[in-house]
Every structure is written in C-alpha cells, then in structure tokens.
mmCIF file of C-alpha atoms in Angstrom:
data_model
loop_
_atom_site.group_PDB
_atom_site.id
_atom_site.type_symbol
_atom_site.label_atom_id
_atom_site.label_comp_id
_atom_site.label_asym_id
_atom_site.label_seq_id
_atom_site.Cartn_x
_atom_site.Cartn_y
_atom_site.Cartn_z
ATOM 1 C CA UNK A 9 0.000 0.000 0.000
ATOM 2 C CA UNK A 10 1.412 3.354 -0.963
ATOM 3 C CA UNK A 11 0.849 6.684 0.810
ATOM 4 C CA UNK A 12 -0.030 9.850 -0.963
ATOM 5 C CA UNK A 13 2.185 12.897 -0.703
ATOM 6 C CA UNK A 14 -0.011 14.638 1.853
ATOM 7 C CA UNK A 15 0.091 11.680 4.235
ATOM 8 C CA UNK A 16 3.883 11.428 3.872
ATOM 9 C CA UNK A 17 4.284 15.117 4.725
ATOM 10 C CA UNK A 18 2.159 14.714 7.891
ATOM 11 C CA UNK A 19 4.209 11.716 9.029
ATOM 12 C CA UNK A 20 7.456 13.617 8.450
ATOM 13 C CA UNK A 21 6.130 16.503 10.548
ATOM 14 C CA UNK A 22 5.257 14.131 13.400
ATOM 15 C CA UNK A 23 8.730 12.574 13.296
ATOM 16 C CA UNK A 24 10.342 16.052 13.454
ATOM 17 C CA UNK A 25 8.250 16.958 16.515
ATOM 18 C CA UNK A 26 9.279 13.728 18.291
ATOM 19 C CA UNK A 27 12.938 14.483 17.510
ATOM 20 C CA UNK A 28 12.640 18.002 18.885
ATOM 21 C CA UNK A 29 11.037 16.772 22.132
ATOM 22 C CA UNK A 30 13.775 14.189 22.564
ATOM 23 C CA UNK A 31 16.513 16.794 22.010
ATOM 24 C CA UNK A 32 14.873 19.191 24.504
ATOM 25 C CA UNK A 33 14.710 16.415 27.088
ATOM 26 C CA UNK A 34 18.376 15.601 26.582
ATOM 27 C CA UNK A 35 19.339 19.290 26.755
ATOM 28 C CA UNK A 36 17.341 19.744 29.952
ATOM 29 C CA UNK A 37 19.025 16.728 31.551
ATOM 30 C CA UNK A 38 22.487 18.066 30.636
ATOM 31 C CA UNK A 39 21.626 21.507 32.007
ATOM 32 C CA UNK A 40 20.623 19.919 35.318
ATOM 33 C CA UNK A 41 23.880 17.981 35.330
ATOM 34 C CA UNK A 42 25.930 21.149 34.726
ATOM 35 C CA UNK A 43 24.294 22.924 37.651
ATOM 36 C CA UNK A 44 26.709 21.141 39.973
ATOM 37 C CA UNK A 45 29.527 23.246 38.564
ATOM 38 C CA UNK A 46 27.975 26.388 39.965
ATOM 39 C CA UNK A 47 26.516 24.874 43.178
ATOM 40 C CA UNK A 48 28.173 24.462 46.572
ATOM 41 C CA UNK A 49 29.282 26.618 49.454
ATOM 42 C CA UNK A 50 31.980 28.333 47.385
ATOM 43 C CA UNK A 51 29.417 30.398 45.458
ATOM 44 C CA UNK A 52 26.645 32.728 46.578
ATOM 45 C CA UNK A 53 23.230 32.246 44.962
ATOM 46 C CA UNK A 54 22.820 35.998 45.091
ATOM 47 C CA UNK A 55 26.098 36.738 43.245
ATOM 48 C CA UNK A 56 24.985 38.825 40.203
ATOM 49 C CA UNK A 57 28.052 37.826 38.218
ATOM 50 C CA UNK A 58 27.380 34.128 38.798
ATOM 51 C CA UNK A 59 23.716 34.542 37.885
ATOM 52 C CA UNK A 60 24.681 36.287 34.660
ATOM 53 C CA UNK A 61 27.119 33.540 33.726
ATOM 54 C CA UNK A 62 24.579 30.825 34.578
ATOM 55 C CA UNK A 63 21.904 32.514 32.469
ATOM 56 C CA UNK A 64 24.337 32.666 29.562
ATOM 57 C CA UNK A 65 24.949 28.930 29.857
ATOM 58 C CA UNK A 66 21.179 28.227 29.986
ATOM 59 C CA UNK A 67 20.619 30.339 26.880
ATOM 60 C CA UNK A 68 23.035 28.179 24.979
ATOM 61 C CA UNK A 69 21.311 24.948 26.039
ATOM 62 C CA UNK A 70 17.913 26.449 25.245
ATOM 63 C CA UNK A 71 19.199 27.517 21.809
ATOM 64 C CA UNK A 72 18.714 31.199 22.519
ATOM 65 C CA UNK A 73 22.413 31.846 22.002
ATOM 66 C CA UNK A 74 25.138 30.230 19.926
ATOM 67 C CA UNK A 75 27.840 30.282 22.611
ATOM 68 C CA UNK A 76 28.824 31.700 25.991
ATOM 69 C CA UNK A 77 32.339 31.920 27.455
ATOM 70 C CA UNK A 78 33.043 31.679 31.191
ATOM 71 C CA UNK A 79 36.460 32.772 32.518
ATOM 72 C CA UNK A 80 37.485 30.963 35.711
ATOM 73 C CA UNK A 81 40.061 33.259 37.327
ATOM 74 C CA UNK A 82 40.184 31.524 40.689
ATOM 75 C CA UNK A 83 39.298 27.959 41.564
ATOM 76 C CA UNK A 84 39.480 25.805 44.672
ATOM 77 C CA UNK A 85 41.345 22.532 44.275
ATOM 78 C CA UNK A 86 41.919 20.230 47.240
ATOM 79 C CA UNK A 87 41.205 23.022 49.728
ATOM 80 C CA UNK A 88 43.670 25.444 48.112
ATOM 81 C CA UNK A 89 42.648 28.376 45.962
ATOM 82 C CA UNK A 90 44.678 30.337 43.475
ATOM 83 C CA UNK A 91 45.079 31.368 39.868
ATOM 84 C CA UNK A 92 44.838 28.616 37.296
ATOM 85 C CA UNK A 93 47.994 28.844 35.130
ATOM 86 C CA UNK A 94 48.398 26.648 32.074
ATOM 87 C CA UNK A 95 51.714 25.577 30.637
ATOM 88 C CA UNK A 96 52.923 26.231 27.112
ATOM 89 C CA UNK A 97 56.037 24.480 25.892
ATOM 90 C CA UNK A 98 57.715 26.963 23.552
ATOM 91 C CA UNK A 99 60.433 24.505 22.563
ATOM 92 C CA UNK A 100 64.157 25.216 22.805
ATOM 93 C CA UNK A 101 66.328 28.307 22.525
ATOM 94 C CA UNK A 102 70.092 28.463 22.088
ATOM 95 C CA UNK A 103 71.508 30.940 24.614
ATOM 96 C CA UNK A 104 75.175 29.944 24.441
ATOM 97 C CA UNK A 105 77.947 31.869 22.696
ATOM 98 C CA UNK A 106 78.421 31.939 18.959
ATOM 99 C CA UNK A 107 81.773 31.912 17.214
ATOM 100 C CA UNK A 108 83.240 33.989 14.427
ATOM 101 C CA UNK A 109 83.716 31.640 11.463
ATOM 102 C CA UNK A 110 87.278 32.170 10.223
ATOM 103 C CA UNK A 111 86.566 30.206 7.050
ATOM 104 C CA UNK A 112 84.076 32.913 6.028
ATOM 105 C CA UNK A 113 86.978 35.292 5.266
ATOM 106 C CA UNK A 114 89.170 32.720 3.529
ATOM 107 C CA UNK A 115 89.294 32.080 -0.227
ATOM 108 C CA UNK A 116 87.598 28.726 -0.804
ATOM 109 C CA UNK A 117 88.659 25.974 -3.230
ATOM 110 C CA UNK A 118 86.037 23.271 -3.715
ATOM 111 C CA UNK A 119 87.045 19.675 -4.373
ATOM 112 C CA UNK A 120 84.627 17.919 -6.754
ATOM 113 C CA UNK A 121 82.899 14.712 -5.683
ATOM 114 C CA UNK A 122 85.067 12.658 -8.025
ATOM 115 C CA UNK A 123 88.343 13.870 -6.430
ATOM 116 C CA UNK A 124 90.016 13.560 -3.047
ATOM 117 C CA UNK A 125 92.832 16.103 -3.346
ATOM 118 C CA UNK A 126 93.242 19.691 -4.514
ATOM 119 C CA UNK A 127 96.397 20.712 -6.413
ATOM 120 C CA UNK A 128 97.717 24.111 -7.431
ATOM 121 C CA UNK A 129 100.730 25.210 -9.456
ATOM 122 C CA UNK A 130 102.108 28.445 -8.004
ATOM 123 C CA UNK A 131 105.070 30.614 -8.897
ATOM 124 C CA UNK A 132 107.912 31.115 -6.435
ATOM 125 C CA UNK A 133 109.799 34.333 -5.656
ATOM 126 C CA UNK A 134 113.019 32.746 -6.890
ATOM 127 C CA UNK A 135 113.822 33.517 -10.523
ATOM 128 C CA UNK A 136 115.401 36.278 -12.503
ATOM 129 C CA UNK A 137 113.921 39.486 -13.824
ATOM 130 C CA UNK A 138 116.061 40.782 -16.670
ATOM 131 C CA UNK A 139 113.527 42.972 -18.353
ATOM 132 C CA UNK A 140 115.194 46.161 -19.545
ATOM 133 C CA UNK A 141 115.105 48.761 -22.231
ATOM 134 C CA UNK A 142 117.038 47.595 -25.320
ATOM 135 C CA UNK A 143 118.098 49.313 -28.458
ATOM 136 C CA UNK A 144 116.611 48.425 -31.808
ATOM 137 C CA UNK A 145 118.115 45.247 -33.252
ATOM 138 C CA UNK A 146 119.753 44.462 -29.881
ATOM 139 C CA UNK A 147 119.437 41.205 -27.975
ATOM 140 C CA UNK A 148 117.235 41.082 -24.898
ATOM 141 C CA UNK A 149 118.220 39.217 -21.737
ATOM 142 C CA UNK A 150 116.488 36.030 -20.609
ATOM 143 C CA UNK A 151 114.255 36.043 -17.508
ATOM 144 C CA UNK A 152 113.090 32.999 -15.583
ATOM 145 C CA UNK A 153 110.101 32.038 -13.451
ATOM 146 C CA UNK A 154 110.090 29.120 -11.004
ATOM 147 C CA UNK A 155 107.013 27.064 -10.198
ATOM 148 C CA UNK A 156 106.072 24.510 -7.594
ATOM 149 C CA UNK A 157 103.084 22.312 -6.876
ATOM 150 C CA UNK A 158 101.070 22.589 -3.679
ATOM 151 C CA UNK A 159 98.248 20.286 -2.687
ATOM 152 C CA UNK A 160 95.867 19.551 0.162
ATOM 153 C CA UNK A 161 93.667 16.580 1.080
ATOM 154 C CA UNK A 162 90.512 17.402 3.034
ATOM 155 C CA UNK A 163 90.403 15.974 6.555
ATOM 156 C CA UNK A 164 87.304 15.088 8.581
ATOM 157 C CA UNK A 165 86.098 17.043 11.593
ATOM 158 C CA UNK A 166 82.948 15.498 13.014
ATOM 159 C CA UNK A 167 80.958 14.465 16.071
ATOM 160 C CA UNK A 168 77.452 13.262 16.855
ATOM 161 C CA UNK A 169 74.575 13.642 19.299
ATOM 162 C CA UNK A 170 72.240 10.920 20.569
ATOM 163 C CA UNK A 171 68.655 11.608 21.577
ATOM 164 C CA UNK A 172 65.612 9.464 22.276
ATOM 165 C CA UNK A 173 62.903 9.491 19.665
ATOM 166 C CA UNK A 174 60.503 10.722 22.343
ATOM 167 C CA UNK A 175 62.536 13.889 22.893
ATOM 168 C CA UNK A 176 63.072 14.382 19.182
ATOM 169 C CA UNK A 177 59.329 14.069 18.563
ATOM 170 C CA UNK A 178 57.969 15.859 21.642
ATOM 171 C CA UNK A 179 60.249 18.891 21.983
ATOM 172 C CA UNK A 180 59.385 21.578 19.482
ATOM 173 C CA UNK A 181 62.288 22.378 17.160
ATOM 174 C CA UNK A 182 64.636 19.910 18.896
ATOM 175 C CA UNK A 183 66.433 18.829 15.732
ATOM 176 C CA UNK A 184 66.861 22.437 14.613
ATOM 177 C CA UNK A 185 68.187 23.362 18.064
ATOM 178 C CA UNK A 186 70.780 20.565 18.053
ATOM 179 C CA UNK A 187 71.750 21.479 14.501
ATOM 180 C CA UNK A 188 72.289 25.150 15.346
ATOM 181 C CA UNK A 189 74.198 24.456 18.568
ATOM 182 C CA UNK A 190 76.166 21.652 16.947
ATOM 183 C CA UNK A 191 77.201 23.885 14.060
ATOM 184 C CA UNK A 192 78.566 26.455 16.512
ATOM 185 C CA UNK A 193 80.542 23.742 18.288
ATOM 186 C CA UNK A 194 81.813 22.484 14.937
ATOM 187 C CA UNK A 195 82.820 26.012 13.844
ATOM 188 C CA UNK A 196 84.758 26.453 17.081
ATOM 189 C CA UNK A 197 86.768 23.302 16.375
ATOM 190 C CA UNK A 198 87.307 24.246 12.730
ATOM 191 C CA UNK A 199 88.655 27.645 13.831
ATOM 192 C CA UNK A 200 91.138 25.940 16.117
ATOM 193 C CA UNK A 201 92.297 23.566 13.397
ATOM 194 C CA UNK A 202 92.545 26.289 10.733
ATOM 195 C CA UNK A 203 94.857 28.364 12.929
ATOM 196 C CA UNK A 204 96.554 25.854 15.225
ATOM 197 C CA UNK A 205 96.345 22.400 13.607
ATOM 198 C CA UNK A 206 99.753 20.680 13.738
ATOM 199 C CA UNK A 207 99.639 19.515 10.124
ATOM 200 C CA UNK A 208 99.778 15.806 10.958
ATOM 201 C CA UNK A 209 96.749 13.882 9.675
ATOM 202 C CA UNK A 210 93.957 13.952 10.664
ATOM 203 C CA UNK A 211 94.748 17.507 11.848
ATOM 204 C CA UNK A 212 94.717 20.508 9.556
ATOM 205 C CA UNK A 213 97.814 22.455 8.579
ATOM 206 C CA UNK A 214 97.399 25.479 10.875
ATOM 207 C CA UNK A 215 98.070 28.912 9.416
ATOM 208 C CA UNK A 216 99.954 30.015 12.543
ATOM 209 C CA UNK A 217 102.516 27.215 12.331
ATOM 210 C CA UNK A 218 106.054 28.552 11.938
ATOM 211 C CA UNK A 219 106.378 27.124 8.424
ATOM 212 C CA UNK A 220 103.163 28.794 7.269
ATOM 213 C CA UNK A 221 103.667 32.447 8.290
ATOM 214 C CA UNK A 222 106.291 35.127 8.901
ATOM 215 C CA UNK A 223 106.989 36.877 12.192
ATOM 216 C CA UNK A 224 106.692 40.571 12.943
ATOM 217 C CA UNK A 225 110.103 42.209 12.655
ATOM 218 C CA UNK A 226 111.059 43.584 16.066
ATOM 219 C CA UNK A 227 114.570 44.594 14.966
ATOM 220 C CA UNK A 228 116.205 47.586 13.357
ATOM 221 C CA UNK A 229 115.471 46.022 9.971
ATOM 222 C CA UNK A 230 111.882 47.191 10.375
ATOM 223 C CA UNK A 231 111.344 50.571 8.740
ATOM 224 C CA UNK A 232 109.395 51.766 11.796
ATOM 225 C CA UNK A 233 111.792 50.486 14.474
ATOM 226 C CA UNK A 234 111.909 52.917 17.420
ATOM 227 C CA UNK A 235 110.206 55.616 15.361
ATOM 228 C CA UNK A 236 106.685 55.837 16.811
ATOM 229 C CA UNK A 237 105.974 58.247 19.661
ATOM 230 C CA UNK A 238 103.660 56.841 22.360
ATOM 231 C CA UNK A 239 103.250 53.613 20.407
ATOM 232 C CA UNK A 240 100.027 51.678 21.064
ATOM 233 C CA UNK A 241 98.221 48.568 19.819
ATOM 234 C CA UNK A 242 96.658 50.290 16.815
ATOM 235 C CA UNK A 243 100.116 51.506 15.769
ATOM 236 C CA UNK A 244 101.277 47.867 15.755
ATOM 237 C CA UNK A 245 98.547 46.915 13.290
ATOM 238 C CA UNK A 246 99.211 49.915 11.037
ATOM 239 C CA UNK A 247 102.923 49.084 10.957
ATOM 240 C CA UNK A 248 102.136 45.455 10.130
ATOM 241 C CA UNK A 249 99.880 46.549 7.266
ATOM 242 C CA UNK A 250 102.628 48.795 5.931
ATOM 243 C CA UNK A 251 105.264 46.073 6.313
ATOM 244 C CA UNK A 252 103.207 43.874 3.969
ATOM 245 C CA UNK A 253 102.749 46.817 1.618
ATOM 246 C CA UNK A 254 106.524 47.204 1.439
ATOM 247 C CA UNK A 255 106.672 43.633 0.150
ATOM 248 C CA UNK A 256 104.027 44.405 -2.459
ATOM 249 C CA UNK A 257 101.048 42.806 -0.674
ATOM 250 C CA UNK A 258 97.746 44.365 0.362
ATOM 251 C CA UNK A 259 96.473 43.244 3.771
ATOM 252 C CA UNK A 260 92.778 42.376 3.770
ATOM 253 C CA UNK A 261 92.282 40.650 7.134
ATOM 254 C CA UNK A 262 93.457 40.951 10.741
ATOM 255 C CA UNK A 263 92.735 38.518 13.589
ATOM 256 C CA UNK A 264 93.046 39.317 17.298
ATOM 257 C CA UNK A 265 91.795 37.792 20.544
ATOM 258 C CA UNK A 266 88.409 39.074 21.859
ATOM 259 C CA UNK A 267 90.039 40.298 25.078
ATOM 260 C CA UNK A 268 92.600 42.237 23.061
ATOM 261 C CA UNK A 269 89.877 43.585 20.792
ATOM 262 C CA UNK A 270 88.149 45.153 23.789
ATOM 263 C CA UNK A 271 91.282 47.089 24.690
ATOM 264 C CA UNK A 272 91.195 49.052 21.441
ATOM 265 C CA UNK A 273 88.295 51.107 22.786
ATOM 266 C CA UNK A 274 90.114 51.760 26.059
ATOM 267 C CA UNK A 275 93.284 53.279 24.634
ATOM 268 C CA UNK A 276 94.102 56.709 26.072
ATOM 269 C CA UNK A 277 96.736 59.337 25.470
ATOM 270 C CA UNK A 278 99.193 60.677 28.033
ATOM 271 C CA UNK A 279 96.557 63.083 29.393
ATOM 272 C CA UNK A 280 94.020 60.315 30.021
ATOM 273 C CA UNK A 281 91.791 61.195 27.055
ATOM 274 C CA UNK A 282 90.441 58.402 24.885
ATOM 275 C CA UNK A 283 92.298 58.124 21.612
ATOM 276 C CA UNK A 284 90.418 59.212 18.524
ATOM 277 C CA UNK A 285 92.183 57.770 15.513
ATOM 278 C CA UNK A 286 90.488 58.654 12.208
ATOM 279 C CA UNK A 287 92.081 55.554 10.656
ATOM 280 C CA UNK A 288 90.450 53.206 13.198
ATOM 281 C CA UNK A 289 86.755 52.616 13.869
ATOM 282 C CA UNK A 290 84.672 49.963 15.623
ATOM 283 C CA UNK A 291 82.088 48.430 13.256
ATOM 284 C CA UNK A 292 80.549 45.779 15.526
ATOM 285 C CA UNK A 293 80.813 43.960 18.825
ATOM 286 C CA UNK A 294 83.684 41.868 17.456
ATOM 287 C CA UNK A 295 84.785 43.734 14.355
ATOM 288 C CA UNK A 296 86.611 46.926 13.459
ATOM 289 C CA UNK A 297 88.503 48.530 10.576
ATOM 290 C CA UNK A 298 91.979 50.036 10.576
ATOM 291 C CA UNK A 299 93.415 51.677 7.454
ATOM 292 C CA UNK A 300 90.588 50.013 5.529
ATOM 293 C CA UNK A 301 91.519 46.499 6.706
ATOM 294 C CA UNK A 302 88.862 44.503 8.625
ATOM 295 C CA UNK A 303 89.740 43.301 12.124
ATOM 296 C CA UNK A 304 87.925 40.264 13.532
ATOM 297 C CA UNK A 305 88.053 38.713 17.003
ATOM 298 C CA UNK A 306 88.677 34.977 17.375
ATOM 299 C CA UNK A 307 89.037 33.079 20.634
ATOM 300 C CA UNK A 308 91.688 30.891 18.973
ATOM 301 C CA UNK A 309 94.160 33.777 18.832
ATOM 302 C CA UNK A 310 96.501 34.225 21.801
ATOM 303 C CA UNK A 311 95.677 37.070 24.201
ATOM 304 C CA UNK A 312 98.587 39.229 23.039
ATOM 305 C CA UNK A 313 98.762 38.111 19.425
ATOM 306 C CA UNK A 314 97.758 39.618 16.080
ATOM 307 C CA UNK A 315 97.738 38.076 12.608
ATOM 308 C CA UNK A 316 97.724 40.124 9.401
ATOM 309 C CA UNK A 317 97.415 38.659 5.914
ATOM 310 C CA UNK A 318 96.802 39.273 2.255
ATOM 311 C CA UNK A 319 94.415 36.325 2.084
ATOM 312 C CA UNK A 320 94.086 36.425 -1.702
ATOM 313 C CA UNK A 321 97.704 35.270 -2.048
ATOM 314 C CA UNK A 322 98.575 33.762 1.327
ATOM 315 C CA UNK A 323 96.281 30.744 1.661
ATOM 316 C CA UNK A 324 93.004 29.087 0.798
ATOM 317 C CA UNK A 325 90.486 26.721 2.323
ATOM 318 C CA UNK A 326 90.111 23.418 0.507
ATOM 319 C CA UNK A 327 86.621 22.089 1.115
ATOM 320 C CA UNK A 328 84.728 19.025 -0.026
ATOM 321 C CA UNK A 329 81.067 19.787 0.479
ATOM 322 C CA UNK A 330 79.774 22.086 3.184
ATOM 323 C CA UNK A 331 78.874 21.597 6.815
ATOM 324 C CA UNK A 332 76.932 18.336 6.726
ATOM 325 C CA UNK A 333 74.124 17.057 8.949
ATOM 326 C CA UNK A 334 73.159 13.381 8.954
ATOM 327 C CA UNK A 335 70.184 12.129 10.969
ATOM 328 C CA UNK A 336 69.622 8.390 11.292
ATOM 329 C CA UNK A 337 68.047 5.715 13.492
ATOM 330 C CA UNK A 338 69.494 2.819 11.529
ATOM 331 C CA UNK A 339 71.540 0.181 13.293
ATOM 332 C CA UNK A 340 70.641 -2.456 15.845
ATOM 333 C CA UNK A 341 71.648 -0.476 18.938
ATOM 334 C CA UNK A 342 69.809 2.675 17.876
ATOM 335 C CA UNK A 343 66.720 0.658 16.959
ATOM 336 C CA UNK A 344 66.644 -1.321 20.223
ATOM 337 C CA UNK A 345 67.054 1.790 22.379
ATOM 338 C CA UNK A 346 64.736 3.921 20.234
ATOM 339 C CA UNK A 347 67.474 6.503 19.657
ATOM 340 C CA UNK A 348 68.171 9.024 16.925
ATOM 341 C CA UNK A 349 71.728 9.965 15.967
ATOM 342 C CA UNK A 350 72.530 13.402 14.560
ATOM 343 C CA UNK A 351 76.027 13.688 13.117
ATOM 344 C CA UNK A 352 77.633 16.973 12.073
ATOM 345 C CA UNK A 353 80.765 16.973 9.955
ATOM 346 C CA UNK A 354 82.987 18.945 7.610
ATOM 347 C CA UNK A 355 85.727 17.884 5.212
ATOM 348 C CA UNK A 356 88.356 20.565 4.723
ATOM 349 C CA UNK A 357 92.027 21.510 4.790
ATOM 350 C CA UNK A 358 94.108 24.660 4.646
ATOM 351 C CA UNK A 359 96.293 25.278 1.608
ATOM 352 C CA UNK A 360 99.264 27.564 2.264
ATOM 353 C CA UNK A 361 100.306 29.427 -0.889
ATOM 354 C CA UNK A 362 102.742 32.149 0.185
ATOM 355 C CA UNK A 363 103.671 32.739 3.825
ATOM 356 C CA UNK A 364 105.385 36.033 2.908
ATOM 357 C CA UNK A 365 101.888 37.519 2.658
ATOM 358 C CA UNK A 366 101.350 37.081 6.415
ATOM 359 C CA UNK A 367 102.623 38.548 9.690
ATOM 360 C CA UNK A 368 102.165 37.103 13.181
ATOM 361 C CA UNK A 369 103.172 39.290 16.095
ATOM 362 C CA UNK A 370 102.741 40.100 19.790
ATOM 363 C CA UNK A 371 101.368 43.503 20.750
ATOM 364 C CA UNK A 372 103.562 43.938 23.804
ATOM 365 C CA UNK A 373 106.808 43.170 21.972
ATOM 366 C CA UNK A 374 105.751 45.217 18.958
ATOM 367 C CA UNK A 375 104.952 48.282 21.064
ATOM 368 C CA UNK A 376 108.364 48.049 22.745
ATOM 369 C CA UNK A 377 110.182 47.803 19.393
ATOM 370 C CA UNK A 378 108.277 50.699 17.837
ATOM 371 C CA UNK A 379 108.434 53.126 20.750
ATOM 372 C CA UNK A 380 110.792 56.079 20.283
ATOM 373 C CA UNK A 381 113.635 55.883 22.868
#
C-alpha cells in the first residue's frame, strides 16, 4: 500500500516533533547535570556575576544563544585556591655563545665529488727578472720564473649527538636546536684547526705554524723600528699593514683575541683622554677597521697576538662539500634503544700558498720595538 504525498508530509512533521522533544529532554538533563559546577558553598546564589554567567549557559542549552564563554580566574582545588595557570612548551632556545667563522673570510677551493685532493701550481719568488730597455736590433736578456706544486687533502672534523625518539618528537624544534648548537661547536673546532692544527693527519695544517707564516720584525730592519711616539696597539697593526705593503702585498684581514679587541676602545693618550684615531673605527661587537683592513676577534688567537694577511695570495680553504648534517636511526643499537643519531661533519684543509703575505706578532713586543727611545 502506498501513501499519498499529503500523508507522507504529515508523518514527516510528526517525526520532526518527536525528535525536537527528545533533544529538549536531553538538553534539559544536561543543564541539570551542569548545575553542579555552579553549586556548593563556594558560590553565593545571590552573586549577580554568577547569575549572569549561569543565564548565559542556559541560553546556549535552550538555543537562545550560539555560545557563551566563562572565565574561571580563581578555583578551589583540594582546599587550596589560586590562579589557574596553564603551561605552554615553547620549545628550545640556544643561549650559548656563537663563534666567528674564520673560514668565512678565507678564499675557498672546492674539491669535486670525483676527487680527493686539490692541487695548485704556483710561482715562487726565486727567478730572474732581466727585463730592460734595449736598443733596436739588440738582444734582450732572458728572464726565468720558477714554479712549484702545492696540494691539500681534506680531513674530517665530526661528532654526533644521541637523543631518544621521544625527545626528538615531543620537543618543538629539537632537531633544529641541536643542529644550530652543533654547528657552533663544529665552527669552534674548525677555527682551532685552521689556525693551530699541527699539520699531521687527521689535523689541519694550521696557518699560525712557523712554516706557514712570517713573524713581525722587532729589529732595526723594520722601517718603523723605534720611530713611533707613544706607540700603542693600533700603531702595531698599522705598521704590520705597511710592512706587507713594502713587500708588495695588500692586507685584507686581521685577527686578534676578543680580550685584546676590547682594549682598542680603552686606549688613552698621556693626558688620560680616549684616543680618537680617524684611521680606526669599531664596526661591531667583534669587528673593526683600521686603514681600511677589517679586524675580527677569534678566541683561537693568543691574548697578546695579532695576525695580518693578504688572504688572496697567502692561503686558501680546501673544502669538499659544506657543513653536513646526517640524521639516522638505523643500526641495531639505535633501533633497540629507540634513539636518533645526529652527526655533524665537515671535510676541509688549509692550503698555504705564500707565507710572505702574512705577519704574526705580539702587541707587547711590537709596542716596545716601535716606541721612540
């Protein structure tokens, strides 16, 4: 038996009314259940604020309002009352020191993936220069140029961190934090190897080794020996720059210790006034410029030392790839202990080209040698 359209419409209307009554009954039961939140000795039935909040809640259940927000500023828990403070885990933040990256001011030579060594052919100072003016139809003299090969094999500098998967997953930005902190630790070690490595594998060939640099001339052979009145640290750097210029090289970098760097701003004249040298200016917390040459502070320099170089001709950094990060959980031990390993590494080596383009000195000895008797 089929129903006509009118009968179907009446039945649908009845069903809708039953549904509405059921929903109202459920809503009313939930409202009664929620009353316990606002009941008890802790609240006054005559509190106008509480009544207003309760009415707002009822309006929502009775579909007179879409929503109502109640802010609980104080609550009693276990007999103690106080502010309810939630916790928000903002992740990690690196608050340790950063390091000046010496390699950032070094010429870089990249080794391709298919090679393991970098070679250069450079000319030596030895040779003869017999260029001269000659008369027409006259013989010219022969000149000579000597060459030698220099090479460098990148060495590995690396370390790793272990962390549980739970920490890696739960702490916001954990991998990025370890990467940033690890890179700073790696840079610190690279700086030490670039300057002070003993040259025996797997160490780098440090630029400050005796065979890789020249020493400041503290003797009468120096053009400026005992010729500077009231000599100070800045005078030492200017003399070093000019000593390289006398050899035909243009200094483009100076390294000093951070403690020594701070003393530049404290220099005073004989009357106690701070020195104002137009050829010297501070450009940052760890950088300055003297005679147009950048000065950078590195904790790998000795407290009293300074290093001046024409980096374009003195040395280079041989690098295979960049600073590398490898994250893995492979391996039986890592898998069993649910650990993640993060390894940071770099493959590089210094390549010394011409040590005559460098000067390593001590401020105290230099000041003494430059001071006018």
